[in-house]
Amino acid sequence: QVQLVESGGGLVQAGGSLRLSCAASGSTFTNYAMGWFRQAPGKEREFVAAISSSDPKIDYADFVKGRFSISRDNVKKMVYLQMNSLKSEDTAVYYCAAGPQCSGDDCYKRIIFASWGQGTQVTVSS
């Protein structure tokens, strides 16, 4: 099983940017697809983005397309989420997750991610 630790959250003004990082350890990193999810107060956790270990295949939630970018460094065992043009509705706890690889359109929106980090808070002030 893989262990995940997120960092990089904080307070930012609307229109600003943040880069979240997730460090993985404990298992073969390239065996896993990596994803980012978020959960706002009073809401269910939702998919943000995911990336396969190679190709790479990437899926994004519609609400972040063109603003967020996911990437990974298989040597450093890191995954990143670059968030630009942040909006107040992006305020949430952001979680890093590891799961199985998949193929097909938007498949990462449907698979079950088994390993999770503890989350990092992102607050966007308007």
JSON list of N, CA, C and O in Angstrom, two decimals, residues 4-37:
[
{"chain": "A", "resi": 4, "resn": "LEU", "atom": "N", "xyz": [0.54, 8.60, 1.53]},
{"chain": "A", "resi": 4, "resn": "LEU", "atom": "CA", "xyz": [0.49, 9.86, 0.81]},
{"chain": "A", "resi": 4, "resn": "LEU", "atom": "C", "xyz": [0.44, 11.02, 1.79]},
{"chain": "A", "resi": 4, "resn": "LEU", "atom": "O", "xyz": [-0.30, 10.97, 2.79]},
{"chain": "A", "resi": 5, "resn": "VAL", "atom": "N", "xyz": [1.21, 12.07, 1.49]},
{"chain": "A", "resi": 5, "resn": "VAL", "atom": "CA", "xyz": [1.23, 13.28, 2.33]},
{"chain": "A", "resi": 5, "resn": "VAL", "atom": "C", "xyz": [1.13, 14.49, 1.43]},
{"chain": "A", "resi": 5, "resn": "VAL", "atom": "O", "xyz": [2.00, 14.72, 0.58]},
{"chain": "A", "resi": 6, "resn": "GLU", "atom": "N", "xyz": [0.07, 15.28, 1.62]},
{"chain": "A", "resi": 6, "resn": "GLU", "atom": "CA", "xyz": [-0.13, 16.49, 0.84]},
{"chain": "A", "resi": 6, "resn": "GLU", "atom": "C", "xyz": [0.50, 17.70, 1.52]},
{"chain": "A", "resi": 6, "resn": "GLU", "atom": "O", "xyz": [0.66, 17.73, 2.75]},
{"chain": "A", "resi": 7, "resn": "SER", "atom": "N", "xyz": [0.80, 18.70, 0.71]},
{"chain": "A", "resi": 7, "resn": "SER", "atom": "CA", "xyz": [1.29, 19.98, 1.21]},
{"chain": "A", "resi": 7, "resn": "SER", "atom": "C", "xyz": [0.98, 21.05, 0.18]},
{"chain": "A", "resi": 7, "resn": "SER", "atom": "O", "xyz": [0.59, 20.74, -0.95]},
{"chain": "A", "resi": 8, "resn": "GLY", "atom": "N", "xyz": [1.13, 22.30, 0.59]},
{"chain": "A", "resi": 8, "resn": "GLY", "atom": "CA", "xyz": [0.99, 23.41, -0.34]},
{"chain": "A", "resi": 8, "resn": "GLY", "atom": "C", "xyz": [-0.31, 24.18, -0.25]},
{"chain": "A", "resi": 8, "resn": "GLY", "atom": "O", "xyz": [-0.49, 25.18, -0.95]},
{"chain": "A", "resi": 9, "resn": "GLY", "atom": "N", "xyz": [-1.22, 23.74, 0.62]},
{"chain": "A", "resi": 9, "resn": "GLY", "atom": "CA", "xyz": [-2.46, 24.49, 0.77]},
{"chain": "A", "resi": 9, "resn": "GLY", "atom": "C", "xyz": [-2.24, 25.80, 1.49]},
{"chain": "A", "resi": 9, "resn": "GLY", "atom": "O", "xyz": [-1.15, 26.09, 1.99]},
{"chain": "A", "resi": 10, "resn": "GLY", "atom": "N", "xyz": [-3.28, 26.63, 1.53]},
{"chain": "A", "resi": 10, "resn": "GLY", "atom": "CA", "xyz": [-3.17, 27.91, 2.21]},
{"chain": "A", "resi": 10, "resn": "GLY", "atom": "C", "xyz": [-4.30, 28.83, 1.83]},
{"chain": "A", "resi": 10, "resn": "GLY", "atom": "O", "xyz": [-5.30, 28.40, 1.25]},
{"chain": "A", "resi": 11, "resn": "LEU", "atom": "N", "xyz": [-4.10, 30.10, 2.17]},
{"chain": "A", "resi": 11, "resn": "LEU", "atom": "CA", "xyz": [-5.08, 31.15, 1.89]},
{"chain": "A", "resi": 11, "resn": "LEU", "atom": "C", "xyz": [-4.60, 31.96, 0.69]},
{"chain": "A", "resi": 11, "resn": "LEU", "atom": "O", "xyz": [-3.45, 32.40, 0.66]},
{"chain": "A", "resi": 12, "resn": "VAL", "atom": "N", "xyz": [-5.48, 32.16, -0.27]},
{"chain": "A", "resi": 12, "resn": "VAL", "atom": "CA", "xyz": [-5.13, 32.91, -1.47]},
{"chain": "A", "resi": 12, "resn": "VAL", "atom": "C", "xyz": [-6.33, 33.74, -1.90]},
{"chain": "A", "resi": 12, "resn": "VAL", "atom": "O", "xyz": [-7.48, 33.35, -1.66]},
{"chain": "A", "resi": 13, "resn": "GLN", "atom": "N", "xyz": [-6.08, 34.86, -2.53]},
{"chain": "A", "resi": 13, "resn": "GLN", "atom": "CA", "xyz": [-7.17, 35.69, -3.02]},
{"chain": "A", "resi": 13, "resn": "GLN", "atom": "C", "xyz": [-7.71, 35.12, -4.33]},
{"chain": "A", "resi": 13, "resn": "GLN", "atom": "O", "xyz": [-7.00, 34.44, -5.08]},
{"chain": "A", "resi": 14, "resn": "ALA", "atom": "N", "xyz": [-8.97, 35.41, -4.58]},
{"chain": "A", "resi": 14, "resn": "ALA", "atom": "CA", "xyz": [-9.58, 34.99, -5.84]},
{"chain": "A", "resi": 14, "resn": "ALA", "atom": "C", "xyz": [-8.75, 35.49, -7.01]},
{"chain": "A", "resi": 14, "resn": "ALA", "atom": "O", "xyz": [-8.28, 36.64, -7.01]},
{"chain": "A", "resi": 15, "resn": "GLY", "atom": "N", "xyz": [-8.58, 34.62, -8.00]},
{"chain": "A", "resi": 15, "resn": "GLY", "atom": "CA", "xyz": [-7.75, 34.95, -9.14]},
{"chain": "A", "resi": 15, "resn": "GLY", "atom": "C", "xyz": [-6.30, 34.53, -8.99]},
{"chain": "A", "resi": 15, "resn": "GLY", "atom": "O", "xyz": [-5.54, 34.55, -9.96]},
{"chain": "A", "resi": 16, "resn": "GLY", "atom": "N", "xyz": [-5.92, 34.15, -7.78]},
{"chain": "A", "resi": 16, "resn": "GLY", "atom": "CA", "xyz": [-4.55, 33.75, -7.52]},
{"chain": "A", "resi": 16, "resn": "GLY", "atom": "C", "xyz": [-4.29, 32.30, -7.85]},
{"chain": "A", "resi": 16, "resn": "GLY", "atom": "O", "xyz": [-5.14, 31.60, -8.42]},
{"chain": "A", "resi": 17, "resn": "SER", "atom": "N", "xyz": [-3.09, 31.85, -7.49]},
{"chain": "A", "resi": 17, "resn": "SER", "atom": "CA", "xyz": [-2.65, 30.49, -7.81]},
{"chain": "A", "resi": 17, "resn": "SER", "atom": "C", "xyz": [-2.06, 29.80, -6.59]},
{"chain": "A", "resi": 17, "resn": "SER", "atom": "O", "xyz": [-1.55, 30.45, -5.68]},
{"chain": "A", "resi": 18, "resn": "LEU", "atom": "N", "xyz": [-2.16, 28.49, -6.59]},
{"chain": "A", "resi": 18, "resn": "LEU", "atom": "CA", "xyz": [-1.50, 27.64, -5.59]},
{"chain": "A", "resi": 18, "resn": "LEU", "atom": "C", "xyz": [-1.04, 26.37, -6.28]},
{"chain": "A", "resi": 18, "resn": "LEU", "atom": "O", "xyz": [-1.66, 25.94, -7.26]},
{"chain": "A", "resi": 19, "resn": "ARG", "atom": "N", "xyz": [0.00, 25.79, -5.75]},
{"chain": "A", "resi": 19, "resn": "ARG", "atom": "CA", "xyz": [0.47, 24.50, -6.24]},
{"chain": "A", "resi": 19, "resn": "ARG", "atom": "C", "xyz": [0.48, 23.51, -5.09]},
{"chain": "A", "resi": 19, "resn": "ARG", "atom": "O", "xyz": [1.21, 23.70, -4.11]},
{"chain": "A", "resi": 20, "resn": "LEU", "atom": "N", "xyz": [-0.34, 22.49, -5.19]},
{"chain": "A", "resi": 20, "resn": "LEU", "atom": "CA", "xyz": [-0.37, 21.43, -4.20]},
{"chain": "A", "resi": 20, "resn": "LEU", "atom": "C", "xyz": [0.61, 20.34, -4.59]},
{"chain": "A", "resi": 20, "resn": "LEU", "atom": "O", "xyz": [0.79, 20.03, -5.76]},
{"chain": "A", "resi": 21, "resn": "SER", "atom": "N", "xyz": [1.22, 19.75, -3.56]},
{"chain": "A", "resi": 21, "resn": "SER", "atom": "CA", "xyz": [2.14, 18.64, -3.77]},
{"chain": "A", "resi": 21, "resn": "SER", "atom": "C", "xyz": [1.69, 17.44, -2.95]},
{"chain": "A", "resi": 21, "resn": "SER", "atom": "O", "xyz": [1.07, 17.59, -1.90]},
{"chain": "A", "resi": 22, "resn": "CYS", "atom": "N", "xyz": [2.02, 16.27, -3.45]},
{"chain": "A", "resi": 22, "resn": "CYS", "atom": "CA", "xyz": [1.71, 15.04, -2.73]},
{"chain": "A", "resi": 22, "resn": "CYS", "atom": "C", "xyz": [2.92, 14.11, -2.84]},
{"chain": "A", "resi": 22, "resn": "CYS", "atom": "O", "xyz": [3.34, 13.78, -3.95]},
{"chain": "A", "resi": 23, "resn": "ALA", "atom": "N", "xyz": [3.46, 13.74, -1.69]},
{"chain": "A", "resi": 23, "resn": "ALA", "atom": "CA", "xyz": [4.60, 12.84, -1.64]},
{"chain": "A", "resi": 23, "resn": "ALA", "atom": "C", "xyz": [4.13, 11.43, -1.35]},
{"chain": "A", "resi": 23, "resn": "ALA", "atom": "O", "xyz": [3.37, 11.21, -0.39]},
{"chain": "A", "resi": 24, "resn": "ALA", "atom": "N", "xyz": [4.58, 10.48, -2.14]},
{"chain": "A", "resi": 24, "resn": "ALA", "atom": "CA", "xyz": [4.19, 9.09, -1.98]},
{"chain": "A", "resi": 24, "resn": "ALA", "atom": "C", "xyz": [5.36, 8.27, -1.46]},
{"chain": "A", "resi": 24, "resn": "ALA", "atom": "O", "xyz": [6.52, 8.54, -1.77]},
{"chain": "A", "resi": 25, "resn": "SER", "atom": "N", "xyz": [5.04, 7.25, -0.68]},
{"chain": "A", "resi": 25, "resn": "SER", "atom": "CA", "xyz": [6.05, 6.32, -0.18]},
{"chain": "A", "resi": 25, "resn": "SER", "atom": "C", "xyz": [5.42, 4.98, 0.09]},
{"chain": "A", "resi": 25, "resn": "SER", "atom": "O", "xyz": [4.19, 4.85, 0.15]},
{"chain": "A", "resi": 26, "resn": "GLY", "atom": "N", "xyz": [6.27, 3.95, 0.22]},
{"chain": "A", "resi": 26, "resn": "GLY", "atom": "CA", "xyz": [5.81, 2.66, 0.70]},
{"chain": "A", "resi": 26, "resn": "GLY", "atom": "C", "xyz": [5.46, 1.63, -0.34]},
{"chain": "A", "resi": 26, "resn": "GLY", "atom": "O", "xyz": [5.23, 0.49, 0.00]},
{"chain": "A", "resi": 27, "resn": "SER", "atom": "N", "xyz": [5.38, 2.01, -1.61]},
{"chain": "A", "resi": 27, "resn": "SER", "atom": "CA", "xyz": [5.04, 1.02, -2.62]},
{"chain": "A", "resi": 27, "resn": "SER", "atom": "C", "xyz": [5.53, 1.51, -3.97]},
{"chain": "A", "resi": 27, "resn": "SER", "atom": "O", "xyz": [6.04, 2.63, -4.08]},
{"chain": "A", "resi": 28, "resn": "THR", "atom": "N", "xyz": [5.41, 0.70, -4.96]},
{"chain": "A", "resi": 28, "resn": "THR", "atom": "CA", "xyz": [5.88, 1.06, -6.29]},
{"chain": "A", "resi": 28, "resn": "THR", "atom": "C", "xyz": [4.98, 2.14, -6.87]},
{"chain": "A", "resi": 28, "resn": "THR", "atom": "O", "xyz": [3.84, 1.88, -7.26]},
{"chain": "A", "resi": 29, "resn": "PHE", "atom": "N", "xyz": [5.50, 3.35, -6.96]},
{"chain": "A", "resi": 29, "resn": "PHE", "atom": "CA", "xyz": [4.71, 4.51, -7.35]},
{"chain": "A", "resi": 29, "resn": "PHE", "atom": "C", "xyz": [4.11, 4.35, -8.73]},
{"chain": "A", "resi": 29, "resn": "PHE", "atom": "O", "xyz": [2.95, 4.72, -8.97]},
{"chain": "A", "resi": 30, "resn": "THR", "atom": "N", "xyz": [4.87, 3.78, -9.63]},
{"chain": "A", "resi": 30, "resn": "THR", "atom": "CA", "xyz": [4.39, 3.69, -11.02]},
{"chain": "A", "resi": 30, "resn": "THR", "atom": "C", "xyz": [3.31, 2.62, -11.21]},
{"chain": "A", "resi": 30, "resn": "THR", "atom": "O", "xyz": [2.75, 2.50, -12.30]},
{"chain": "A", "resi": 31, "resn": "ASN", "atom": "N", "xyz": [3.00, 1.88, -10.17]},
{"chain": "A", "resi": 31, "resn": "ASN", "atom": "CA", "xyz": [1.87, 0.94, -10.26]},
{"chain": "A", "resi": 31, "resn": "ASN", "atom": "C", "xyz": [0.52, 1.65, -10.19]},
{"chain": "A", "resi": 31, "resn": "ASN", "atom": "O", "xyz": [-0.51, 1.06, -10.51]},
{"chain": "A", "resi": 32, "resn": "TYR", "atom": "N", "xyz": [0.55, 2.91, -9.75]},
{"chain": "A", "resi": 32, "resn": "TYR", "atom": "CA", "xyz": [-0.68, 3.59, -9.41]},
{"chain": "A", "resi": 32, "resn": "TYR", "atom": "C", "xyz": [-0.97, 4.79, -10.32]},
{"chain": "A", "resi": 32, "resn": "TYR", "atom": "O", "xyz": [-0.07, 5.52, -10.71]},
{"chain": "A", "resi": 33, "resn": "ALA", "atom": "N", "xyz": [-2.25, 4.95, -10.58]},
{"chain": "A", "resi": 33, "resn": "ALA", "atom": "CA", "xyz": [-2.73, 6.25, -11.04]},
{"chain": "A", "resi": 33, "resn": "ALA", "atom": "C", "xyz": [-2.85, 7.13, -9.80]},
{"chain": "A", "resi": 33, "resn": "ALA", "atom": "O", "xyz": [-3.13, 6.64, -8.70]},
{"chain": "A", "resi": 34, "resn": "MET", "atom": "N", "xyz": [-2.65, 8.43, -9.99]},
{"chain": "A", "resi": 34, "resn": "MET", "atom": "CA", "xyz": [-2.73, 9.37, -8.88]},
{"chain": "A", "resi": 34, "resn": "MET", "atom": "C", "xyz": [-3.81, 10.39, -9.15]},
{"chain": "A", "resi": 34, "resn": "MET", "atom": "O", "xyz": [-3.96, 10.87, -10.29]},
{"chain": "A", "resi": 35, "resn": "GLY", "atom": "N", "xyz": [-4.55, 10.73, -8.11]},
{"chain": "A", "resi": 35, "resn": "GLY", "atom": "CA", "xyz": [-5.66, 11.66, -8.29]},
{"chain": "A", "resi": 35, "resn": "GLY", "atom": "C", "xyz": [-5.71, 12.70, -7.19]},
{"chain": "A", "resi": 35, "resn": "GLY", "atom": "O", "xyz": [-5.08, 12.57, -6.14]},
{"chain": "A", "resi": 36, "resn": "TRP", "atom": "N", "xyz": [-6.44, 13.76, -7.49]},
{"chain": "A", "resi": 36, "resn": "TRP", "atom": "CA", "xyz": [-6.78, 14.80, -6.51]},
{"chain": "A", "resi": 36, "resn": "TRP", "atom": "C", "xyz": [-8.30, 14.87, -6.40]},
{"chain": "A", "resi": 36, "resn": "TRP", "atom": "O", "xyz": [-9.00, 14.87, -7.41]},
{"chain": "A", "resi": 37, "resn": "PHE", "atom": "N", "xyz": [-8.75, 14.96, -5.16]},
{"chain": "A", "resi": 37, "resn": "PHE", "atom": "CA", "xyz": [-10.16, 15.14, -4.85]},
{"chain": "A", "resi": 37, "resn": "PHE", "atom": "C", "xyz": [-10.29, 16.32, -3.90]},
{"chain": "A", "resi": 37, "resn": "PHE", "atom": "O", "xyz": [-9.29, 16.78, -3.35]}
]
